[in-house]
Coordinates of C-alpha atoms and ligand atoms in Angstrom, one line a residue:
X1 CA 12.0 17.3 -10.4
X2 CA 15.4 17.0 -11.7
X3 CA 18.0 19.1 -10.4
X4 CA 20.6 19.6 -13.3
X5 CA 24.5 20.1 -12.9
X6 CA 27.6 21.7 -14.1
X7 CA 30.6 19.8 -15.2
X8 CA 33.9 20.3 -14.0
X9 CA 37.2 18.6 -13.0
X10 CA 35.5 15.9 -15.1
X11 CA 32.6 15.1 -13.0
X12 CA 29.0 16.1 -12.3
X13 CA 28.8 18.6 -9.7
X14 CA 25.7 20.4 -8.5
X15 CA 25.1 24.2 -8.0
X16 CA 26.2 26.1 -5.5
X17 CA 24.3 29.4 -5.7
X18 CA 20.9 28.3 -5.0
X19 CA 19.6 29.9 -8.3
X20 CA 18.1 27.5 -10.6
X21 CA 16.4 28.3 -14.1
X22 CA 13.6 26.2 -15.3
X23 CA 13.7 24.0 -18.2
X24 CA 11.0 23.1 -20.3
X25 CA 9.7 20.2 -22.1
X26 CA 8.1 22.5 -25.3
X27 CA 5.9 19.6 -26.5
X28 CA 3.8 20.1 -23.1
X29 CA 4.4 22.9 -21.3
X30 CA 5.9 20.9 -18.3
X31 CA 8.8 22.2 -16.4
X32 CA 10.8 19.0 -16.6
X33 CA 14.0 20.0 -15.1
X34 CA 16.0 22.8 -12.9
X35 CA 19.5 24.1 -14.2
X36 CA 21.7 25.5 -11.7
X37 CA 22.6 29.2 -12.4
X38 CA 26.3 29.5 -11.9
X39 CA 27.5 32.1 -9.2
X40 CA 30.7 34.6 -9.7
X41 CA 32.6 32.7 -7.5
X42 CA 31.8 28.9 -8.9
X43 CA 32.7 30.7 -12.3
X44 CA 35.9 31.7 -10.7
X45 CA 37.1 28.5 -9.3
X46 CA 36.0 26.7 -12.1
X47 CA 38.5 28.9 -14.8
X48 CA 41.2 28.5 -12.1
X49 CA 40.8 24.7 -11.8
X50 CA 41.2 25.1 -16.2
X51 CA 43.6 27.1 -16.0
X52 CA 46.4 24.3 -14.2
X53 CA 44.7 21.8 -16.8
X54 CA 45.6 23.6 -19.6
X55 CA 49.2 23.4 -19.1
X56 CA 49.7 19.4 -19.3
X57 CA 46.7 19.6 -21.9
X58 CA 49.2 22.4 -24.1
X59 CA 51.9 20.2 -24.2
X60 CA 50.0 17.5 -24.9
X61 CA 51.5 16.4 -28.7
X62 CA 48.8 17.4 -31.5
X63 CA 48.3 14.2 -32.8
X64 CA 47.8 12.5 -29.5
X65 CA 45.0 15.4 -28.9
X66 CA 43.5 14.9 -32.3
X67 CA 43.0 11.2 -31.8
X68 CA 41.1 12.4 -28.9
X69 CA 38.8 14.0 -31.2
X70 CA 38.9 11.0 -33.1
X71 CA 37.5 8.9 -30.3
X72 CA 34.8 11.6 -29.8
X73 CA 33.8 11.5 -33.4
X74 CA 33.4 7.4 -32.9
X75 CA 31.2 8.1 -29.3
X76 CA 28.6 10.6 -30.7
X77 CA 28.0 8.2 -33.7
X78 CA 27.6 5.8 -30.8
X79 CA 25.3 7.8 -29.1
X80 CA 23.5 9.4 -31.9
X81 CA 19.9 8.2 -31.2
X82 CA 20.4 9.1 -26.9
X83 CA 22.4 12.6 -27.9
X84 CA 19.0 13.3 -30.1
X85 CA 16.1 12.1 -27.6
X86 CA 17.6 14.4 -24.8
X87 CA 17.8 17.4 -27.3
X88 CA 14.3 17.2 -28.6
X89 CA 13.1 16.5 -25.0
X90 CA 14.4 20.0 -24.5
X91 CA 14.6 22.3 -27.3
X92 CA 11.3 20.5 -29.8
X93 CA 13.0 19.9 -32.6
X94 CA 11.8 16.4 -34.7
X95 CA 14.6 13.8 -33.9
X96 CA 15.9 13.6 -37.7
X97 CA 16.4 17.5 -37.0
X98 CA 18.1 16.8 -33.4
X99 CA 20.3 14.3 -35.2
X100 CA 21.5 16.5 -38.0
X101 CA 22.3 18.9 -34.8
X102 CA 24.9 16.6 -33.4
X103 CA 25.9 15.6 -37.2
X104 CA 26.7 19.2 -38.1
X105 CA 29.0 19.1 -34.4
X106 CA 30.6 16.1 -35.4
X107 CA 32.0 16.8 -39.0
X108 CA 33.8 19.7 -36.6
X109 CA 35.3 17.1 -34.7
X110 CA 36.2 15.3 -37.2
X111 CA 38.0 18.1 -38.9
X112 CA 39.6 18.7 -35.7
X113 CA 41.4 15.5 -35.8
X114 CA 43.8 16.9 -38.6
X115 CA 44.8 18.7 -35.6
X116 CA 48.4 18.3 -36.0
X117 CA 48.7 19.5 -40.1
X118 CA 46.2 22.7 -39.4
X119 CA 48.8 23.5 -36.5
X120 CA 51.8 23.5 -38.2
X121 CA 53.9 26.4 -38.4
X122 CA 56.3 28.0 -40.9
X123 CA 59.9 27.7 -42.2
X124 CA 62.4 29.7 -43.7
X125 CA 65.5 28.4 -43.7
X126 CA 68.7 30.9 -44.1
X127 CA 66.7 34.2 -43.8
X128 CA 70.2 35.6 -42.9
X129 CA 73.9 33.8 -42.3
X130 CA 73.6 31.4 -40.0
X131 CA 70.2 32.8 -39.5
X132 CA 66.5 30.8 -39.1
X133 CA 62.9 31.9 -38.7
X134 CA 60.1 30.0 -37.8
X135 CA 56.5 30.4 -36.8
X136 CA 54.2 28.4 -34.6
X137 CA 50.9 28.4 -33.3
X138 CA 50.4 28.2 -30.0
X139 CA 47.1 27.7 -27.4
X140 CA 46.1 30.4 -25.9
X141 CA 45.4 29.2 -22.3
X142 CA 41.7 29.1 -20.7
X143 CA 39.1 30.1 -23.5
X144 CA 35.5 30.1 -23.8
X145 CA 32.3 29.4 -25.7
X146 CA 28.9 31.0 -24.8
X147 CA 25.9 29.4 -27.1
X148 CA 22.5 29.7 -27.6
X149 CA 19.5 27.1 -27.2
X150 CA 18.6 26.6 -30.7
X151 CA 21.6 24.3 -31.9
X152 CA 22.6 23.0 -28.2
X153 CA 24.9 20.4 -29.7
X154 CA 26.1 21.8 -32.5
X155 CA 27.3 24.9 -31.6
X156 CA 29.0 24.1 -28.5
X157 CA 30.9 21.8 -30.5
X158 CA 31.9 24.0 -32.9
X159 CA 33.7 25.9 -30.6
X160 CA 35.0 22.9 -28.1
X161 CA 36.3 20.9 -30.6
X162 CA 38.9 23.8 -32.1
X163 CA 39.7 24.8 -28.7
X164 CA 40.7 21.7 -27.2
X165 CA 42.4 20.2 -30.6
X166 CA 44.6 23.4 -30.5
X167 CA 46.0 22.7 -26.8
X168 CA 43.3 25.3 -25.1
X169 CA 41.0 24.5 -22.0
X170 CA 37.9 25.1 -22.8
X171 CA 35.0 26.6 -20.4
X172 CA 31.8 26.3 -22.3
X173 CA 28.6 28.3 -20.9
X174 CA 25.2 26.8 -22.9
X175 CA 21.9 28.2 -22.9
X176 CA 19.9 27.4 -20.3
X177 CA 16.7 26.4 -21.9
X178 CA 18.7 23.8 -23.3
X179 CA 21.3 22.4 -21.1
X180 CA 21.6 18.7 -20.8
X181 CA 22.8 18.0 -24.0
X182 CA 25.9 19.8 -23.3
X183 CA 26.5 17.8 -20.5
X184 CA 26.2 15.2 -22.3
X185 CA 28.9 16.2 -24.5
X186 CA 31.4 16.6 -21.9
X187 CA 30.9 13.3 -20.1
X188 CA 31.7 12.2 -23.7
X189 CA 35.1 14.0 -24.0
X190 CA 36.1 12.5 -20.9
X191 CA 34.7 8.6 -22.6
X192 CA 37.1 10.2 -25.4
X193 CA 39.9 10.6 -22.9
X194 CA 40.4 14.2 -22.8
X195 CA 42.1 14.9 -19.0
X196 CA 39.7 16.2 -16.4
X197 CA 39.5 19.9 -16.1
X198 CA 40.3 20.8 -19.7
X199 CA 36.3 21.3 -20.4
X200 CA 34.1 22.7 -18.2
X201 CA 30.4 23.1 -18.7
X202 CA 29.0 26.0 -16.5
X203 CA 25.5 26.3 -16.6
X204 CA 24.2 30.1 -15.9
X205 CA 22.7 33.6 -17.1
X206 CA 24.2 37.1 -17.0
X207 CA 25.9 36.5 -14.1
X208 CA 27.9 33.4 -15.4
X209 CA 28.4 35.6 -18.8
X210 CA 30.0 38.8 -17.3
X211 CA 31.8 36.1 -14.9
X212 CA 33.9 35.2 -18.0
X213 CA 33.7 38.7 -19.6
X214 CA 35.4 40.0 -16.6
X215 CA 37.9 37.1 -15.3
X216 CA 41.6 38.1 -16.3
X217 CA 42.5 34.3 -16.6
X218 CA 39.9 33.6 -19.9
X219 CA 41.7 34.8 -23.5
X220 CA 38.9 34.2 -25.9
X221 CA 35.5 34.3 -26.4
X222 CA 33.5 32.7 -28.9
X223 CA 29.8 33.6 -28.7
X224 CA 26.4 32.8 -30.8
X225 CA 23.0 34.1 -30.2
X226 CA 21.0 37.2 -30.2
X227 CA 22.3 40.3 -31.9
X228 CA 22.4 42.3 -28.7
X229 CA 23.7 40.5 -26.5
X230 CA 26.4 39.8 -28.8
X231 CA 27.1 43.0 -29.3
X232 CA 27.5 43.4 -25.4
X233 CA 29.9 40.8 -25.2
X234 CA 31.8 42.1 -27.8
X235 CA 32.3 45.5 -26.4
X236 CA 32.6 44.6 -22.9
X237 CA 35.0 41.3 -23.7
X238 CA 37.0 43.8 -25.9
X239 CA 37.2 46.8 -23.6
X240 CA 38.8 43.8 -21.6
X241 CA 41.2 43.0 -23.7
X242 CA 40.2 39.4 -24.8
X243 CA 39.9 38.1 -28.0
X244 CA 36.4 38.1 -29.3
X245 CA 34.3 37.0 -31.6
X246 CA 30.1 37.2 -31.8
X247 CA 27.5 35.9 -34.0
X248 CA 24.5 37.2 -34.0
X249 CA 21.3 37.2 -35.2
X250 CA 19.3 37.2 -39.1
X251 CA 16.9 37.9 -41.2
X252 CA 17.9 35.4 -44.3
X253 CA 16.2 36.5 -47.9
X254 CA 15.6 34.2 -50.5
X255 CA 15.1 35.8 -53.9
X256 CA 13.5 34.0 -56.9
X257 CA 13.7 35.4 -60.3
X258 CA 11.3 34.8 -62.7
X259 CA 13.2 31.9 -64.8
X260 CA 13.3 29.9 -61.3
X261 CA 12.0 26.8 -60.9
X262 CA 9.1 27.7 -58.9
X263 CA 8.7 24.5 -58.2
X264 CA 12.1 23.9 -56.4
X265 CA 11.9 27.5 -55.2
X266 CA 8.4 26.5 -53.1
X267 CA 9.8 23.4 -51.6
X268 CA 13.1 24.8 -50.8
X269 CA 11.2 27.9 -49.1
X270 CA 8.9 25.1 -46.7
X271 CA 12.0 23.7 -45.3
X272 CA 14.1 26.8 -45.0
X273 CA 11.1 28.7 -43.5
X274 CA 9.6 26.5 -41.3
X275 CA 11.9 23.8 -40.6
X276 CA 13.0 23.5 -37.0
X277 CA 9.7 25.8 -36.3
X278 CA 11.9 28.3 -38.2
X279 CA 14.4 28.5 -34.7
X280 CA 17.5 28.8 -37.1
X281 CA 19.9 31.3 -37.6
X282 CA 20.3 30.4 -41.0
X283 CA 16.1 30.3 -42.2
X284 CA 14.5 32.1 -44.9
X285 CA 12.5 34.2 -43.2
X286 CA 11.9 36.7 -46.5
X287 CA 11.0 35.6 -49.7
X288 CA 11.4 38.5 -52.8
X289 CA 9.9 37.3 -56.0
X290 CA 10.9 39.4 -58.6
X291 CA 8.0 40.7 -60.9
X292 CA 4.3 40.5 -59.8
X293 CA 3.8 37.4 -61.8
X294 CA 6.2 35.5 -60.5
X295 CA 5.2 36.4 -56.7
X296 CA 1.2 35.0 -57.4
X297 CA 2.9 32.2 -58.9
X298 CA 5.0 31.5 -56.1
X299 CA 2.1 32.0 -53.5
X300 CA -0.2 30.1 -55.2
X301 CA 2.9 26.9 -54.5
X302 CA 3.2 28.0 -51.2
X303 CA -0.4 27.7 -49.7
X304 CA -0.6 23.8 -50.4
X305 CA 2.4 23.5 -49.6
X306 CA 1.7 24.8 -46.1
X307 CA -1.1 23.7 -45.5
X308 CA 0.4 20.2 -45.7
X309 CA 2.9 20.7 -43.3
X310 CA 2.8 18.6 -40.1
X311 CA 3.4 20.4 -37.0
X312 CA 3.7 18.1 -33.6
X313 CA 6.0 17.0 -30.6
X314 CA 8.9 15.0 -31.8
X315 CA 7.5 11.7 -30.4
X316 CA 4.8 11.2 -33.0
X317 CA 7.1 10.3 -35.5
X318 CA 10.1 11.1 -38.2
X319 CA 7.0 12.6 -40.9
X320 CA 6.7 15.5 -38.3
X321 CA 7.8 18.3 -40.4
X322 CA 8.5 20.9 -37.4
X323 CA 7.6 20.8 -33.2
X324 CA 7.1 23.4 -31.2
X325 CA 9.1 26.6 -30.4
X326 CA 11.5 26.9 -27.3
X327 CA 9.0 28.4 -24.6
X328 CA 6.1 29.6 -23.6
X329 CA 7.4 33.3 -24.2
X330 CA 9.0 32.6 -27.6
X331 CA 6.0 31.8 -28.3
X332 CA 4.0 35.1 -27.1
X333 CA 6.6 36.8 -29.1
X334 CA 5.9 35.5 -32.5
X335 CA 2.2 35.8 -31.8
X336 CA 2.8 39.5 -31.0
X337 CA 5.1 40.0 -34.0
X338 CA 2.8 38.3 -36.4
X339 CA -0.4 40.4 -34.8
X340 CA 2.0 43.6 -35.8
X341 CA 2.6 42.7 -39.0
X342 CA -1.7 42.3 -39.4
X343 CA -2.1 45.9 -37.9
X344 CA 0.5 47.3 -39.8
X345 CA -1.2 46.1 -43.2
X346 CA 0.4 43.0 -44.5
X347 CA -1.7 40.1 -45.9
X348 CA -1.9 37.4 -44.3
X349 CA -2.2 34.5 -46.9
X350 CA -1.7 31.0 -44.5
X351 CA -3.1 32.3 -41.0
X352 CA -1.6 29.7 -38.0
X353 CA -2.9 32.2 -35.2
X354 CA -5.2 30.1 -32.6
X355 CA -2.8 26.8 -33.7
X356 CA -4.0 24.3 -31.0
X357 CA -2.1 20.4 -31.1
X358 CA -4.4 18.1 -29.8
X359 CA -3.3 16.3 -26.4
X360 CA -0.7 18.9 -26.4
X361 CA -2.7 22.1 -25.6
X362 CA 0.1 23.5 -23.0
X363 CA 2.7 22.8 -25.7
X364 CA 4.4 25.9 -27.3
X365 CA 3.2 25.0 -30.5
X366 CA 2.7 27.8 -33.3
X367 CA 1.2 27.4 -36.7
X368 CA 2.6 28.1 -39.8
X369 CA 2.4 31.7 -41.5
X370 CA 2.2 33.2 -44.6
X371 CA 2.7 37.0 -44.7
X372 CA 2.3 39.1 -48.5
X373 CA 3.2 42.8 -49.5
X374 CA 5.3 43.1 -46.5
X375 CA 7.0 46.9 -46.2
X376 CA 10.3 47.0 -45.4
X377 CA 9.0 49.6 -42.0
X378 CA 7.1 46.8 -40.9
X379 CA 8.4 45.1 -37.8
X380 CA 7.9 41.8 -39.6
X381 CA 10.6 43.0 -41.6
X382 CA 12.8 44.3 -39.7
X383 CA 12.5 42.2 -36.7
X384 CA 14.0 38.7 -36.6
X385 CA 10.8 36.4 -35.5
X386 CA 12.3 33.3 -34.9
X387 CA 9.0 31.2 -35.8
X388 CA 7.3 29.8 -38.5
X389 CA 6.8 33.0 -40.2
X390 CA 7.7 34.0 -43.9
X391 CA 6.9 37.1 -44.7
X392 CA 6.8 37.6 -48.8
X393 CA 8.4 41.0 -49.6
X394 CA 7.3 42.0 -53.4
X395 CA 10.6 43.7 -56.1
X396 CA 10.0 44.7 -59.6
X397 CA 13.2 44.1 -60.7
X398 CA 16.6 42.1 -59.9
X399 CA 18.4 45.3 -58.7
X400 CA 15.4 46.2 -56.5
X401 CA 15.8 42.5 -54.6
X402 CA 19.2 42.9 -54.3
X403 CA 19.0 46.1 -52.8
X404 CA 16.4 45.1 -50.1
X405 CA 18.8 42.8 -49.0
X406 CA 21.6 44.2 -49.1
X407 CA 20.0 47.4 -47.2
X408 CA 18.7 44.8 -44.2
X409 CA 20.9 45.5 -41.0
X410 CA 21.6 41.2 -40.7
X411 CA 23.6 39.5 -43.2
X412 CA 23.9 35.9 -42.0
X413 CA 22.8 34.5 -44.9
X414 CA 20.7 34.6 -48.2
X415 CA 20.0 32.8 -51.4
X416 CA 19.0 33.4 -54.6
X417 CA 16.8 30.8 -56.9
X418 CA 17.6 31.2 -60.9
X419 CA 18.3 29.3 -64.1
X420 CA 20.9 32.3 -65.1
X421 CA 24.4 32.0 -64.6
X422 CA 25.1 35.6 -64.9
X423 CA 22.4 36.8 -62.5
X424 CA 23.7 34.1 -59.9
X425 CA 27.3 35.3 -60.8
X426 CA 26.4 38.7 -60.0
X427 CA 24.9 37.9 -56.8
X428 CA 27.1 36.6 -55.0
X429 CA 30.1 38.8 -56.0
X430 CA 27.8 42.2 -54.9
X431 CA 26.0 40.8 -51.6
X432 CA 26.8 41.9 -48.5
X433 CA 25.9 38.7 -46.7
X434 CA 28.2 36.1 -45.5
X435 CA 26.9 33.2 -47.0
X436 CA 25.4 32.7 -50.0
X437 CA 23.5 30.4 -51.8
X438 CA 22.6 29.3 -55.7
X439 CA 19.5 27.2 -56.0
X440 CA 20.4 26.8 -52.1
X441 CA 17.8 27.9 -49.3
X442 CA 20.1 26.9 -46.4
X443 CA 24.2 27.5 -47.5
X444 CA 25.8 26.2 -44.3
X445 CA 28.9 25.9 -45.2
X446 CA 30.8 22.7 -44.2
X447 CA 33.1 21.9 -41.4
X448 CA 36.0 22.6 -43.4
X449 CA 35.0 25.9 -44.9
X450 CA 34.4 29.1 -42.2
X451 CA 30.6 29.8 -41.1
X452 CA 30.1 33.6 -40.4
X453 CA 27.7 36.1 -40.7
X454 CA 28.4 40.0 -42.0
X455 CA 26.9 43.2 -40.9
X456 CA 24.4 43.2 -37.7
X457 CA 24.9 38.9 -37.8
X458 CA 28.9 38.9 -37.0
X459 CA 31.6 41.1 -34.4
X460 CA 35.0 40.0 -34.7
X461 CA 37.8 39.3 -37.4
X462 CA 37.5 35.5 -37.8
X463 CA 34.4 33.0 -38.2
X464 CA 33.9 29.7 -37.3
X465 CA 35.0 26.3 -37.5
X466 CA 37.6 25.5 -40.5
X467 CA 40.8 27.0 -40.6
X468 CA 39.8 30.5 -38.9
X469 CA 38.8 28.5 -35.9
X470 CA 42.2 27.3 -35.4
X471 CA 43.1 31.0 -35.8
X472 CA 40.8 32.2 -33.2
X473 CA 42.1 29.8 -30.5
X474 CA 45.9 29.8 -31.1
X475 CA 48.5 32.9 -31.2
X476 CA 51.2 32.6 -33.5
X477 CA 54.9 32.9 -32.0
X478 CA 57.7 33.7 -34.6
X479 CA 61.7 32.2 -33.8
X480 CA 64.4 34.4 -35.5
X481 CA 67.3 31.9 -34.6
X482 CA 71.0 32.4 -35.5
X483 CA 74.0 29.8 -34.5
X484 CA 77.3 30.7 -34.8
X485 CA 78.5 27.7 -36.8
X486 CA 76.3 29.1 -39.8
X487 CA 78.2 32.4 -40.0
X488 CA 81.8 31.1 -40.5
X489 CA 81.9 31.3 -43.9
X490 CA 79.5 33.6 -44.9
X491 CA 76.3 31.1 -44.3
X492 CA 77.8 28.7 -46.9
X493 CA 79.2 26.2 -44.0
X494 CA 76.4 24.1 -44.0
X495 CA 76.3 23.3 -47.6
X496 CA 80.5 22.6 -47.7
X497 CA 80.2 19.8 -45.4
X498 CA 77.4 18.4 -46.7
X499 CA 79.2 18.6 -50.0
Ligands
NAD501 P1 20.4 34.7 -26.6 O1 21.1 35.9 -27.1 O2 19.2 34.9 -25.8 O3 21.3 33.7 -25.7 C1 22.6 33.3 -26.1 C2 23.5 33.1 -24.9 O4 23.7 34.4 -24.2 C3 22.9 32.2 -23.9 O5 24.0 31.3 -23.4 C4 22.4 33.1 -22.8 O6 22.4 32.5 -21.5 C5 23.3 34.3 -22.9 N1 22.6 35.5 -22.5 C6 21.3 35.8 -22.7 N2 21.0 37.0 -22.2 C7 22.1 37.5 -21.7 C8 22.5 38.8 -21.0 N3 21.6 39.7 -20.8 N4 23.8 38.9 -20.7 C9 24.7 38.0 -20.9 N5 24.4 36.8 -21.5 C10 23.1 36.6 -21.9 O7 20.1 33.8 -27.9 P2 19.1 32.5 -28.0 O8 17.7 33.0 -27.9 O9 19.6 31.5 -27.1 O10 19.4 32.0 -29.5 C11 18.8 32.5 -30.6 C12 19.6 33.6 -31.3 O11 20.8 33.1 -31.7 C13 18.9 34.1 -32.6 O12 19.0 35.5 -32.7 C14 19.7 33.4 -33.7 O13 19.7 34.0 -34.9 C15 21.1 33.4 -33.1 N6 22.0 32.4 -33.7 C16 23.0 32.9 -34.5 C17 23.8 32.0 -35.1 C18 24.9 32.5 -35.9 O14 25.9 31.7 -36.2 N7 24.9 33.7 -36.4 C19 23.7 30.6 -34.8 C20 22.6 30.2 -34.0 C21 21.8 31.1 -33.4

């Protein structure tokens, strides 16, 4: 069995605790690895050991840290096909999937190589005689990133590469149902020639989590995953007096008017709802038709469409539309959650319950589902499932589908499918939901723009990646600087002699 490490002071370096998590393989069942489960004090001496990193790392000039990124950027292209093997060995995900994982990480790194211009400060010359002011942004010391299992490259680079660009150390605590990748990714940064110490990948749970909540050294903490646990960290981290910021979790609704393209609005709903076995913070998991009409119409798309879809481990090819789920109890959850929404009186249209995958029975493979006339008190609608489970949620009218969603406690994301520009217009200038789409299933935004959820999805003041990242990670200092020369004749010395 393979033991599995942490990464610090730039090496591999086993557990100490003698607390191990298993990890799985989801395609089989197998427990194909152990991760060690960080204690209080590892946690401790590995934010200490960042801590005398940083300051070499802080003063380390911007552009000489972005080409660092830079060199990153070239390595994960390298290692694309290796980076996506190991992460659909652990999380299930089809390999063109894994690879748009460590793609979507990437672009972040590549952004991060402007490191230097999204740094600079401000000027203003002659605020007063003799007198200048300037801003700059500087690192904020030893930060952190917790992340969750379902993008295990992508979201721990979102928050490393920021971090590190911006002069920070960087300790990064990844899921573990999904931890090699991450390692992976620092032996990387080191290839890329980032100094030893600077990143550190602790591997843990709850201990390893309130290890950084509670140590007075770490500044920030950047955290994705479930809804309450983010709201933990965001009260405890704050009550702490770190910087903090949490996404959460979602419940994405995609409505389609009746002047859609139903056509579009069907394929666009089979990968946004069960792509990635819908694991993705950013799925349609509710569809609202508008009208009755243009609900039987859409159903009557859907059901081929589903019935099509190819569900098996990532192995048996790039046509595989979606693997399994993460575990064994992911799995139990959605079959619970989908049994609920049966007993509470939805219909179920496409029934995956009893899904087997031939030469994969032990796998943690679930069907796909089709849920219609969901309620909103059902608990398939107001629960995120995290499976490959769309639950159809009927409106009479426009104002009725834009209510439902607005009413939902998430707002991650949502999308709306129309010909009208007016109707799309008004959309997303009244939704409460933090990314929006137009024709759109899945509006990630890209490295450059900010990603962040509203409502229940997001805790904080800033989102990801793009320019708020560098916000997030940096403080800004402000010089008010006056030399004596300047004042002698009334702040007008400076232009004589230049005269
Ligand atoms: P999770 O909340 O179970 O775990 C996330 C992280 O928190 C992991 O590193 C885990 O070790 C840690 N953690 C778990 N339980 C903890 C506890 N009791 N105390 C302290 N730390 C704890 O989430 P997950 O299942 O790994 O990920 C799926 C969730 O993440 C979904 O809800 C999904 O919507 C959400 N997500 C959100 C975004 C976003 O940007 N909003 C992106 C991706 C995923």
């Amino acid at each position: 069995m393979q033991e599995l490490s942490h990464f610090i002071d730039g090496k591999l370096v086993k557990g100490q605790s003698g607390r191990f998590a298993d990890v799985f393989n989801p395609a089989t069942g197998e427990v194909q690895a152990k991760v060690p489960l960080a204690s209080n004090d590892e946690m401790a001496a590995a934010i200490a050991s960042a801590s005398q990193a940083q300051v070499a790392w802080g003063a380390t000039n911007p552009q000489k840290r972005g080409r660092v990124m830079m060199n990153m950027v070239n390595l994960l292209n390298r290692d694309m096909d290796k980076l996506a093997e190991a992460l659909s060995r652990e999380h299930g995900k089809t390999i063109p999937d894994a690879k748009g994982d460590v793609q979507r990480g990437l672009e972040v790194f590549e952004f991060c190589i402007g490191a230097p211009h999204l740094l600079k400060g401000e000027f203003t010359e002659s605020a007063g005689p003799g007198i200048d002011m300037y801003s700059m942004r500087q690192p904020l010391g030893v930060v952190s990133g917790i992340t969750p299992f379902n993008f295990p490259a992508m979201v721990p680079m979102w928050k490393m590469a920021p971090a590190l660009a911006s002069g920070n150390a960087f300790i990064l605590k990844p899921s573990e149902r999904a931890p090699s990748v991450p390692l992976m990714l620092a032996e990387l940064m080191k290839e890329a020639g980032l100094p030893d110490g600077v990143l550190q990948v602790m591997n843990g749970d709850k201990e390893a989590v309130d290890a950084i909540l509670d140590n007075e050294t770490i500044q920030a903490i950047g955290f994705v995953g479930s809804t309450p646990i983010a709201q933990y960290i965001y009260s405890r981290g704050c009550a702490n007096g770190k910087r903090v910021q949490c996404f959460g979790g979602a419940k994405n609704h995609m409505i389609i008017m009746p002047d859609a393209d139903l056509d579009q609005a069907a394929d666009a709903l089979i990968g946004a709802g069960y792509g990635a076995a819908g694991e993705r913070c950013m799925a349609i998991s509710v569809a609202v038709p508008v009208g009755d009409e243009t609900a039987d119409r859409l159903i009557e798309k859907l059901v081929p469409r589903i019935e099509k879809l190819k569900v098996g481990p990532y192995t048996a090819g790039d046509d595989i539309d979606y693997g399994p789920v993460v575990t064994g109890a992911a799995k139990a959850n959605i079959e619970r959650l989908v049994q609920a929404g049966v007993d509470q009186g939805a219909k179920l249209v496409v029934d995956g319950r009893g899904f087997k995958m031939q030469g994969y029975e032990n796998g943690f493979f679930v069907g796909p589902h089709l849920f219609d006339h969901v309620t909103t008190d059902m608990d398939i609608y107001t629960t995120e499932i995290f499976g490959p489970v769309l639950s159809t949620v009927r409106a009479q009218t426009y104002e009725e589908a834009l209510a439902l969603a607005m009413d939902h406690e998430y707002g991650n994301g949502t999308a709306i499918f129309t010909r009208d520009g007016d109707t799309a217009r008004d959309f997303a200038s009244r939704i409460n939901i933090g990314m929006v789409g137009i024709n759109v299933p899945i509006p990630v935004p890209l490295a450059y723009h900010t990603f962040g959820g509203w409502k229940k999805s997001g805790f904080g003041d800033l989102n990801q990646h793009g320019p708020d990242a560098f916000r997030f990670y940096t403080r800004t200092k402000t010089v008010t600087s006056r030399w004596p020369s300047g004042l002698k004749e009334g702040g007008e010395f400076h232009f004589k002699a230049m005269e």
